[in-house]
Amino acid sequence: MAASMQQAPTTLAADIVGNAFVHLYYLKLRQSPELVHKFYEDVSKYGRPKEDGAMSITTTMQAINDKILSLDHEEFSAEITTVDAQESYNGSVLVLVTGNLTGKDNVRRRKFTQSFFLAPQDKGYFVLNDGLITYHAASLLTTMFHPCKRIMEMAQSKKRKQYMLRRTYSCVPISSSPTQASLRSIKSQEQQLVASTNAAVDNGNSQEGPRVYLKGLPVNATHGLVENEFKRFGTIRSGGIQSIKMHKGFCSGFVEFVEETAVQSATEASPILIKPTDV
């Protein structure tokens, strides 16, 4: 029987399920990796990258257990940066986790993104699908740029339909109505502001210009403060600083420029530090 949260799936919100699962999963992975396979079932699919970058899929609880024990999880500790969860089909929950893996020597460091599809069962959930990718921080901009470009080409070839690709640090495409981020961790009073380019394709009904998405804004950030920091990259449209608001302790917004080159300049400069004065 797979490990579960001991609650009926229909009684819990997706963010509660996601938070509880992530806390328990990574705790077990660090302390008792030999028990982690109990989160899965024989029908589960466990995806991990091979040396050539292709995804290797493992199934059945025994094979998943063997795979987990072969990956030297004790050599790395996981620091969770974000957890996002949303309800999915028939009571299931989709969970997306980002963070850092740090070696015992505190020198080896890799970023990771992991997705879980939690399927409901009698007394909780089990992991039906699990996919993980890792990448070195120094190569993040290089490895993550090309998928963003391909998404844009796909969108243009399909009658300019909008596609959205979530990116960290360098590119976070957003639609005309950005979705709210959930469960973000803000770790210091001097917070990092990450400038991220908008690669959403114009659908012909919008006059919006090129934009950068801002996440991790200081809670007392003002429009004037943001304008002073970003006007060095290019001309900001009139009224182009929008949607600065709080949600669960997380402040976000975006800046709309006149020139495309301003977006590229802001992206290359990210992450950007903002030190707000008391307001």
PDB file of N, CA and C in Angstrom, residues 55-140:
ATOM      1  N   MET A  55      15.077  10.937 -20.820  1.00  0.00           N
ATOM      2  CA  MET A  55      14.381  10.519 -19.611  1.00  0.00           C
ATOM      3  C   MET A  55      14.248   9.004 -19.565  1.00  0.00           C
ATOM      4  N   SER A  56      14.682   8.415 -18.473  1.00  0.00           N
ATOM      5  CA  SER A  56      14.535   6.981 -18.238  1.00  0.00           C
ATOM      6  C   SER A  56      13.316   6.750 -17.352  1.00  0.00           C
ATOM      7  N   ILE A  57      12.422   5.869 -17.775  1.00  0.00           N
ATOM      8  CA  ILE A  57      11.183   5.602 -17.042  1.00  0.00           C
ATOM      9  C   ILE A  57      11.270   4.248 -16.347  1.00  0.00           C
ATOM     10  N   THR A  58      11.004   4.240 -15.052  1.00  0.00           N
ATOM     11  CA  THR A  58      10.992   3.013 -14.261  1.00  0.00           C
ATOM     12  C   THR A  58       9.585   2.792 -13.728  1.00  0.00           C
ATOM     13  N   THR A  59       9.141   1.543 -13.723  1.00  0.00           N
ATOM     14  CA  THR A  59       7.818   1.225 -13.204  1.00  0.00           C
ATOM     15  C   THR A  59       7.903  -0.014 -12.312  1.00  0.00           C
ATOM     16  N   THR A  60       6.867  -0.276 -11.549  1.00  0.00           N
ATOM     17  CA  THR A  60       6.723  -1.271 -10.483  1.00  0.00           C
ATOM     18  C   THR A  60       7.450  -0.791  -9.225  1.00  0.00           C
ATOM     19  N   MET A  61       6.889  -1.084  -8.076  1.00  0.00           N
ATOM     20  CA  MET A  61       7.445  -0.607  -6.817  1.00  0.00           C
ATOM     21  C   MET A  61       8.845  -1.148  -6.564  1.00  0.00           C
ATOM     22  N   GLN A  62       9.087  -2.414  -6.917  1.00  0.00           N
ATOM     23  CA  GLN A  62      10.404  -2.998  -6.678  1.00  0.00           C
ATOM     24  C   GLN A  62      11.473  -2.326  -7.526  1.00  0.00           C
ATOM     25  N   ALA A  63      11.160  -2.116  -8.806  1.00  0.00           N
ATOM     26  CA  ALA A  63      12.128  -1.470  -9.691  1.00  0.00           C
ATOM     27  C   ALA A  63      12.361  -0.014  -9.283  1.00  0.00           C
ATOM     28  N   ILE A  64      11.304   0.661  -8.857  1.00  0.00           N
ATOM     29  CA  ILE A  64      11.445   2.042  -8.398  1.00  0.00           C
ATOM     30  C   ILE A  64      12.313   2.095  -7.142  1.00  0.00           C
ATOM     31  N   ASN A  65      12.121   1.148  -6.235  1.00  0.00           N
ATOM     32  CA  ASN A  65      12.947   1.085  -5.034  1.00  0.00           C
ATOM     33  C   ASN A  65      14.418   0.893  -5.397  1.00  0.00           C
ATOM     34  N   ASP A  66      14.691  -0.027  -6.319  1.00  0.00           N
ATOM     35  CA  ASP A  66      16.074  -0.266  -6.748  1.00  0.00           C
ATOM     36  C   ASP A  66      16.678   0.996  -7.359  1.00  0.00           C
ATOM     37  N   LYS A  67      15.875   1.698  -8.142  1.00  0.00           N
ATOM     38  CA  LYS A  67      16.361   2.918  -8.788  1.00  0.00           C
ATOM     39  C   LYS A  67      16.668   3.995  -7.755  1.00  0.00           C
ATOM     40  N   ILE A  68      15.776   4.181  -6.799  1.00  0.00           N
ATOM     41  CA  ILE A  68      15.975   5.200  -5.764  1.00  0.00           C
ATOM     42  C   ILE A  68      17.256   4.930  -4.978  1.00  0.00           C
ATOM     43  N   LEU A  69      17.462   3.678  -4.596  1.00  0.00           N
ATOM     44  CA  LEU A  69      18.630   3.327  -3.788  1.00  0.00           C
ATOM     45  C   LEU A  69      19.929   3.434  -4.571  1.00  0.00           C
ATOM     46  N   SER A  70      19.848   3.459  -5.887  1.00  0.00           N
ATOM     47  CA  SER A  70      21.059   3.547  -6.715  1.00  0.00           C
ATOM     48  C   SER A  70      21.490   4.981  -6.986  1.00  0.00           C
ATOM     49  N   LEU A  71      20.706   5.966  -6.546  1.00  0.00           N
ATOM     50  CA  LEU A  71      20.944   7.358  -6.946  1.00  0.00           C
ATOM     51  C   LEU A  71      21.692   8.203  -5.911  1.00  0.00           C
ATOM     52  N   ASP A  72      22.182   7.595  -4.843  1.00  0.00           N
ATOM     53  CA  ASP A  72      23.009   8.307  -3.858  1.00  0.00           C
ATOM     54  C   ASP A  72      22.340   9.575  -3.324  1.00  0.00           C
ATOM     55  N   HIS A  73      21.088   9.451  -2.900  1.00  0.00           N
ATOM     56  CA  HIS A  73      20.392  10.620  -2.372  1.00  0.00           C
ATOM     57  C   HIS A  73      21.038  11.156  -1.096  1.00  0.00           C
ATOM     58  N   GLU A  74      21.756  10.296  -0.378  1.00  0.00           N
ATOM     59  CA  GLU A  74      22.374  10.743   0.865  1.00  0.00           C
ATOM     60  C   GLU A  74      23.529  11.703   0.617  1.00  0.00           C
ATOM     61  N   GLU A  75      24.029  11.767  -0.620  1.00  0.00           N
ATOM     62  CA  GLU A  75      25.134  12.662  -0.949  1.00  0.00           C
ATOM     63  C   GLU A  75      24.671  14.098  -1.158  1.00  0.00           C
ATOM     64  N   PHE A  76      23.372  14.297  -1.331  1.00  0.00           N
ATOM     65  CA  PHE A  76      22.837  15.630  -1.592  1.00  0.00           C
ATOM     66  C   PHE A  76      21.679  15.927  -0.642  1.00  0.00           C
ATOM     67  N   SER A  77      21.559  17.182  -0.249  1.00  0.00           N
ATOM     68  CA  SER A  77      20.396  17.636   0.507  1.00  0.00           C
ATOM     69  C   SER A  77      19.582  18.564  -0.378  1.00  0.00           C
ATOM     70  N   ALA A  78      18.262  18.469  -0.280  1.00  0.00           N
ATOM     71  CA  ALA A  78      17.369  19.258  -1.130  1.00  0.00           C
ATOM     72  C   ALA A  78      16.873  20.482  -0.375  1.00  0.00           C
ATOM     73  N   GLU A  79      17.029  21.643  -0.989  1.00  0.00           N
ATOM     74  CA  GLU A  79      16.476  22.889  -0.464  1.00  0.00           C
ATOM     75  C   GLU A  79      15.330  23.308  -1.375  1.00  0.00           C
ATOM     76  N   ILE A  80      14.116  23.284  -0.859  1.00  0.00           N
ATOM     77  CA  ILE A  80      12.935  23.577  -1.667  1.00  0.00           C
ATOM     78  C   ILE A  80      12.768  25.086  -1.816  1.00  0.00           C
ATOM     79  N   THR A  81      12.615  25.531  -3.054  1.00  0.00           N
ATOM     80  CA  THR A  81      12.415  26.947  -3.340  1.00  0.00           C
ATOM     81  C   THR A  81      10.940  27.278  -3.513  1.00  0.00           C
ATOM     82  N   THR A  82      10.244  26.503  -4.331  1.00  0.00           N
ATOM     83  CA  THR A  82       8.820  26.748  -4.564  1.00  0.00           C
ATOM     84  C   THR A  82       8.064  25.434  -4.610  1.00  0.00           C
ATOM     85  N   VAL A  83       6.799  25.491  -4.211  1.00  0.00           N
ATOM     86  CA  VAL A  83       5.863  24.374  -4.350  1.00  0.00           C
ATOM     87  C   VAL A  83       4.574  24.941  -4.923  1.00  0.00           C
ATOM     88  N   ASP A  84       4.159  24.426  -6.063  1.00  0.00           N
ATOM     89  CA  ASP A  84       2.894  24.832  -6.673  1.00  0.00           C
ATOM     90  C   ASP A  84       2.029  23.592  -6.855  1.00  0.00           C
ATOM     91  N   ALA A  85       0.762  23.693  -6.525  1.00  0.00           N
ATOM     92  CA  ALA A  85      -0.142  22.552  -6.648  1.00  0.00           C
ATOM     93  C   ALA A  85      -1.462  23.006  -7.234  1.00  0.00           C
ATOM     94  N   GLN A  86      -2.069  22.133  -8.032  1.00  0.00           N
ATOM     95  CA  GLN A  86      -3.389  22.437  -8.573  1.00  0.00           C
ATOM     96  C   GLN A  86      -4.201  21.162  -8.686  1.00  0.00           C
ATOM     97  N   GLU A  87      -5.514  21.315  -8.527  1.00  0.00           N
ATOM     98  CA  GLU A  87      -6.403  20.172  -8.661  1.00  0.00           C
ATOM     99  C   GLU A  87      -6.406  19.689 -10.102  1.00  0.00           C
ATOM    100  N   SER A  88      -6.528  18.373 -10.268  1.00  0.00           N
ATOM    101  CA  SER A  88      -6.549  17.802 -11.605  1.00  0.00           C
ATOM    102  C   SER A  88      -7.710  16.816 -11.712  1.00  0.00           C
ATOM    103  N   TYR A  89      -7.645  15.951 -12.683  1.00  0.00           N
ATOM    104  CA  TYR A  89      -8.764  15.091 -13.050  1.00  0.00           C
ATOM    105  C   TYR A  89      -9.186  14.158 -11.923  1.00  0.00           C
ATOM    106  N   ASN A  90     -10.472  14.115 -11.648  1.00  0.00           N
ATOM    107  CA  ASN A  90     -11.078  13.128 -10.756  1.00  0.00           C
ATOM    108  C   ASN A  90     -10.443  13.116  -9.362  1.00  0.00           C
ATOM    109  N   GLY A  91     -10.168  14.300  -8.812  1.00  0.00           N
ATOM    110  CA  GLY A  91      -9.645  14.381  -7.457  1.00  0.00           C
ATOM    111  C   GLY A  91      -8.146  14.258  -7.330  1.00  0.00           C
ATOM    112  N   SER A  92      -7.434  14.132  -8.437  1.00  0.00           N
ATOM    113  CA  SER A  92      -5.982  14.041  -8.379  1.00  0.00           C
ATOM    114  C   SER A  92      -5.374  15.429  -8.195  1.00  0.00           C
ATOM    115  N   VAL A  93      -4.082  15.465  -7.889  1.00  0.00           N
ATOM    116  CA  VAL A  93      -3.386  16.728  -7.633  1.00  0.00           C
ATOM    117  C   VAL A  93      -2.060  16.732  -8.385  1.00  0.00           C
ATOM    118  N   LEU A  94      -1.799  17.817  -9.095  1.00  0.00           N
ATOM    119  CA  LEU A  94      -0.532  17.999  -9.801  1.00  0.00           C
ATOM    120  C   LEU A  94       0.351  18.920  -8.970  1.00  0.00           C
ATOM    121  N   VAL A  95       1.580  18.485  -8.686  1.00  0.00           N
ATOM    122  CA  VAL A  95       2.499  19.241  -7.834  1.00  0.00           C
ATOM    123  C   VAL A  95       3.785  19.521  -8.602  1.00  0.00           C
ATOM    124  N   LEU A  96       4.233  20.768  -8.576  1.00  0.00           N
ATOM    125  CA  LEU A  96       5.491  21.158  -9.212  1.00  0.00           C
ATOM    126  C   LEU A  96       6.408  21.751  -8.151  1.00  0.00           C
ATOM    127  N   VAL A  97       7.636  21.216  -8.072  1.00  0.00           N
ATOM    128  CA  VAL A  97       8.602  21.623  -7.053  1.00  0.00           C
ATOM    129  C   VAL A  97       9.870  22.125  -7.733  1.00  0.00           C
ATOM    130  N   THR A  98      10.414  23.239  -7.259  1.00  0.00           N
ATOM    131  CA  THR A  98      11.726  23.692  -7.708  1.00  0.00           C
ATOM    132  C   THR A  98      12.612  23.875  -6.486  1.00  0.00           C
ATOM    133  N   GLY A  99      13.919  23.751  -6.686  1.00  0.00           N
ATOM    134  CA  GLY A  99      14.830  23.908  -5.566  1.00  0.00           C
ATOM    135  C   GLY A  99      16.270  23.682  -5.957  1.00  0.00           C
ATOM    136  N   ASN A 100      17.103  23.452  -4.952  1.00  0.00           N
ATOM    137  CA  ASN A 100      18.536  23.240  -5.143  1.00  0.00           C
ATOM    138  C   ASN A 100      18.963  21.954  -4.460  1.00  0.00           C
ATOM    139  N   LEU A 101      19.887  21.236  -5.089  1.00  0.00           N
ATOM    140  CA  LEU A 101      20.518  20.066  -4.500  1.00  0.00           C
ATOM    141  C   LEU A 101      21.955  20.440  -4.163  1.00  0.00           C
ATOM    142  N   THR A 102      22.330  20.306  -2.906  1.00  0.00           N
ATOM    143  CA  THR A 102      23.665  20.690  -2.464  1.00  0.00           C
ATOM    144  C   THR A 102      24.383  19.479  -1.901  1.00  0.00           C
ATOM    145  N   GLY A 103      25.624  19.253  -2.359  1.00  0.00           N
ATOM    146  CA  GLY A 103      26.408  18.128  -1.888  1.00  0.00           C
ATOM    147  C   GLY A 103      26.905  18.325  -0.470  1.00  0.00           C
ATOM    148  N   LYS A 104      27.359  17.247   0.141  1.00  0.00           N
ATOM    149  CA  LYS A 104      27.858  17.326   1.510  1.00  0.00           C
ATOM    150  C   LYS A 104      29.055  18.258   1.626  1.00  0.00           C
ATOM    151  N   ASP A 105      29.810  18.415   0.520  1.00  0.00           N
ATOM    152  CA  ASP A 105      30.976  19.289   0.542  1.00  0.00           C
ATOM    153  C   ASP A 105      30.616  20.765   0.380  1.00  0.00           C
ATOM    154  N   ASN A 106      29.314  21.051   0.192  1.00  0.00           N
ATOM    155  CA  ASN A 106      28.828  22.423  -0.009  1.00  0.00           C
ATOM    156  C   ASN A 106      29.431  23.093  -1.233  1.00  0.00           C
ATOM    157  N   VAL A 107      30.010  22.309  -2.120  1.00  0.00           N
ATOM    158  CA  VAL A 107      30.585  22.832  -3.361  1.00  0.00           C
ATOM    159  C   VAL A 107      29.724  22.431  -4.549  1.00  0.00           C
ATOM    160  N   ARG A 108      29.392  21.154  -4.610  1.00  0.00           N
ATOM    161  CA  ARG A 108      28.525  20.675  -5.690  1.00  0.00           C
ATOM    162  C   ARG A 108      27.119  21.219  -5.475  1.00  0.00           C
ATOM    163  N   ARG A 109      26.585  21.842  -6.511  1.00  0.00           N
ATOM    164  CA  ARG A 109      25.268  22.464  -6.380  1.00  0.00           C
ATOM    165  C   ARG A 109      24.542  22.390  -7.718  1.00  0.00           C
ATOM    166  N   ARG A 110      23.340  21.871  -7.685  1.00  0.00           N
ATOM    167  CA  ARG A 110      22.527  21.767  -8.891  1.00  0.00           C
ATOM    168  C   ARG A 110      21.111  22.239  -8.591  1.00  0.00           C
ATOM    169  N   LYS A 111      20.521  22.868  -9.561  1.00  0.00           N
ATOM    170  CA  LYS A 111      19.110  23.228  -9.463  1.00  0.00           C
ATOM    171  C   LYS A 111      18.270  22.065  -9.983  1.00  0.00           C
ATOM    172  N   PHE A 112      17.037  21.959  -9.502  1.00  0.00           N
ATOM    173  CA  PHE A 112      16.176  20.881  -9.975  1.00  0.00           C
ATOM    174  C   PHE A 112      14.728  21.346 -10.077  1.00  0.00           C
ATOM    175  N   THR A 113      14.009  20.684 -10.948  1.00  0.00           N
ATOM    176  CA  THR A 113      12.560  20.832 -11.067  1.00  0.00           C
ATOM    177  C   THR A 113      11.969  19.431 -11.059  1.00  0.00           C
ATOM    178  N   GLN A 114      10.978  19.207 -10.224  1.00  0.00           N
ATOM    179  CA  GLN A 114      10.366  17.887 -10.109  1.00  0.00           C
ATOM    180  C   GLN A 114       8.851  18.030 -10.118  1.00  0.00           C
ATOM    181  N   SER A 115       8.195  17.170 -10.877  1.00  0.00           N
ATOM    182  CA  SER A 115       6.734  17.188 -10.949  1.00  0.00           C
ATOM    183  C   SER A 115       6.181  15.860 -10.455  1.00  0.00           C
ATOM    184  N   PHE A 116       5.070  15.929  -9.740  1.00  0.00           N
ATOM    185  CA  PHE A 116       4.378  14.748  -9.235  1.00  0.00           C
ATOM    186  C   PHE A 116       2.913  14.816  -9.646  1.00  0.00           C
ATOM    187  N   PHE A 117       2.388  13.690 -10.085  1.00  0.00           N
ATOM    188  CA  PHE A 117       0.947  13.562 -10.294  1.00  0.00           C
ATOM    189  C   PHE A 117       0.438  12.627  -9.213  1.00  0.00           C
ATOM    190  N   LEU A 118      -0.303  13.183  -8.253  1.00  0.00           N
ATOM    191  CA  LEU A 118      -0.803  12.404  -7.121  1.00  0.00           C
ATOM    192  C   LEU A 118      -2.207  11.914  -7.430  1.00  0.00           C
ATOM    193  N   ALA A 119      -2.344  10.606  -7.543  1.00  0.00           N
ATOM    194  CA  ALA A 119      -3.639  10.007  -7.850  1.00  0.00           C
ATOM    195  C   ALA A 119      -4.342   9.608  -6.554  1.00  0.00           C
ATOM    196  N   PRO A 120      -5.656   9.799  -6.482  1.00  0.00           N
ATOM    197  CA  PRO A 120      -6.380   9.462  -5.253  1.00  0.00           C
ATOM    198  C   PRO A 120      -6.520   7.957  -5.079  1.00  0.00           C
ATOM    199  N   GLN A 121      -6.536   7.529  -3.827  1.00  0.00           N
ATOM    200  CA  GLN A 121      -6.848   6.149  -3.481  1.00  0.00           C
ATOM    201  C   GLN A 121      -7.730   6.170  -2.239  1.00  0.00           C
ATOM    202  N   ASP A 122      -7.992   5.014  -1.655  1.00  0.00           N
ATOM    203  CA  ASP A 122      -8.991   4.918  -0.594  1.00  0.00           C
ATOM    204  C   ASP A 122      -8.745   5.883   0.556  1.00  0.00           C
ATOM    205  N   LYS A 123      -7.502   5.991   1.020  1.00  0.00           N
ATOM    206  CA  LYS A 123      -7.226   6.804   2.204  1.00  0.00           C
ATOM    207  C   LYS A 123      -6.191   7.891   1.941  1.00  0.00           C
ATOM    208  N   GLY A 124      -6.072   8.319   0.739  1.00  0.00           N
ATOM    209  CA  GLY A 124      -5.083   9.357   0.471  1.00  0.00           C
ATOM    210  C   GLY A 124      -4.689   9.400  -0.988  1.00  0.00           C
ATOM    211  N   TYR A 125      -3.382   9.451  -1.245  1.00  0.00           N
ATOM    212  CA  TYR A 125      -2.863   9.581  -2.592  1.00  0.00           C
ATOM    213  C   TYR A 125      -1.645   8.689  -2.773  1.00  0.00           C
ATOM    214  N   PHE A 126      -1.344   8.360  -4.027  1.00  0.00           N
ATOM    215  CA  PHE A 126      -0.061   7.752  -4.349  1.00  0.00           C
ATOM    216  C   PHE A 126       0.505   8.463  -5.569  1.00  0.00           C
ATOM    217  N   VAL A 127       1.817   8.350  -5.763  1.00  0.00           N
ATOM    218  CA  VAL A 127       2.479   9.019  -6.881  1.00  0.00           C
ATOM    219  C   VAL A 127       2.300   8.173  -8.138  1.00  0.00           C
ATOM    220  N   LEU A 128       1.500   8.661  -9.058  1.00  0.00           N
ATOM    221  CA  LEU A 128       1.303   7.957 -10.322  1.00  0.00           C
ATOM    222  C   LEU A 128       2.402   8.305 -11.319  1.00  0.00           C
ATOM    223  N   ASN A 129       2.778   9.574 -11.374  1.00  0.00           N
ATOM    224  CA  ASN A 129       3.847  10.022 -12.275  1.00  0.00           C
ATOM    225  C   ASN A 129       4.820  10.912 -11.514  1.00  0.00           C
ATOM    226  N   ASP A 130       6.102  10.712 -11.769  1.00  0.00           N
ATOM    227  CA  ASP A 130       7.159  11.480 -11.110  1.00  0.00           C
ATOM    228  C   ASP A 130       8.247  11.756 -12.140  1.00  0.00           C
ATOM    229  N   GLY A 131       8.517  13.028 -12.400  1.00  0.00           N
ATOM    230  CA  GLY A 131       9.569  13.389 -13.350  1.00  0.00           C
ATOM    231  C   GLY A 131      10.503  14.418 -12.754  1.00  0.00           C
ATOM    232  N   LEU A 132      11.814  14.235 -12.961  1.00  0.00           N
ATOM    233  CA  LEU A 132      12.818  15.124 -12.379  1.00  0.00           C
ATOM    234  C   LEU A 132      13.820  15.548 -13.438  1.00  0.00           C
ATOM    235  N   ILE A 133      14.182  16.840 -13.452  1.00  0.00           N
ATOM    236  CA  ILE A 133      15.313  17.306 -14.244  1.00  0.00           C
ATOM    237  C   ILE A 133      16.218  18.120 -13.335  1.00  0.00           C
ATOM    238  N   THR A 134      17.532  18.038 -13.566  1.00  0.00           N
ATOM    239  CA  THR A 134      18.512  18.819 -12.817  1.00  0.00           C
ATOM    240  C   THR A 134      19.408  19.554 -13.797  1.00  0.00           C
ATOM    241  N   TYR A 135      19.979  20.649 -13.339  1.00  0.00           N
ATOM    242  CA  TYR A 135      20.874  21.419 -14.189  1.00  0.00           C
ATOM    243  C   TYR A 135      21.770  22.252 -13.294  1.00  0.00           C
ATOM    244  N   HIS A 136      22.980  22.482 -13.756  1.00  0.00           N
ATOM    245  CA  HIS A 136      23.932  23.286 -13.002  1.00  0.00           C
ATOM    246  C   HIS A 136      23.550  24.752 -13.101  1.00  0.00           C
ATOM    247  N   ALA A 137      23.708  25.477 -12.007  1.00  0.00           N
ATOM    248  CA  ALA A 137      23.302  26.883 -11.977  1.00  0.00           C
ATOM    249  C   ALA A 137      24.014  27.698 -13.038  1.00  0.00           C
ATOM    250  N   ALA A 138      25.295  27.399 -13.291  1.00  0.00           N
ATOM    251  CA  ALA A 138      26.065  28.190 -14.243  1.00  0.00           C
ATOM    252  C   ALA A 138      25.569  28.040 -15.664  1.00  0.00           C
ATOM    253  N   SER A 139      24.941  26.886 -15.965  1.00  0.00           N
ATOM    254  CA  SER A 139      24.491  26.639 -17.332  1.00  0.00           C
ATOM    255  C   SER A 139      22.998  26.841 -17.497  1.00  0.00           C
ATOM    256  N   LEU A 140      22.344  27.435 -16.485  1.00  0.00           N
ATOM    257  CA  LEU A 140      20.883  27.551 -16.505  1.00  0.00           C
ATOM    258  C   LEU A 140      20.382  28.356 -17.692  1.00  0.00           C
TER     259      LEU A 140
END
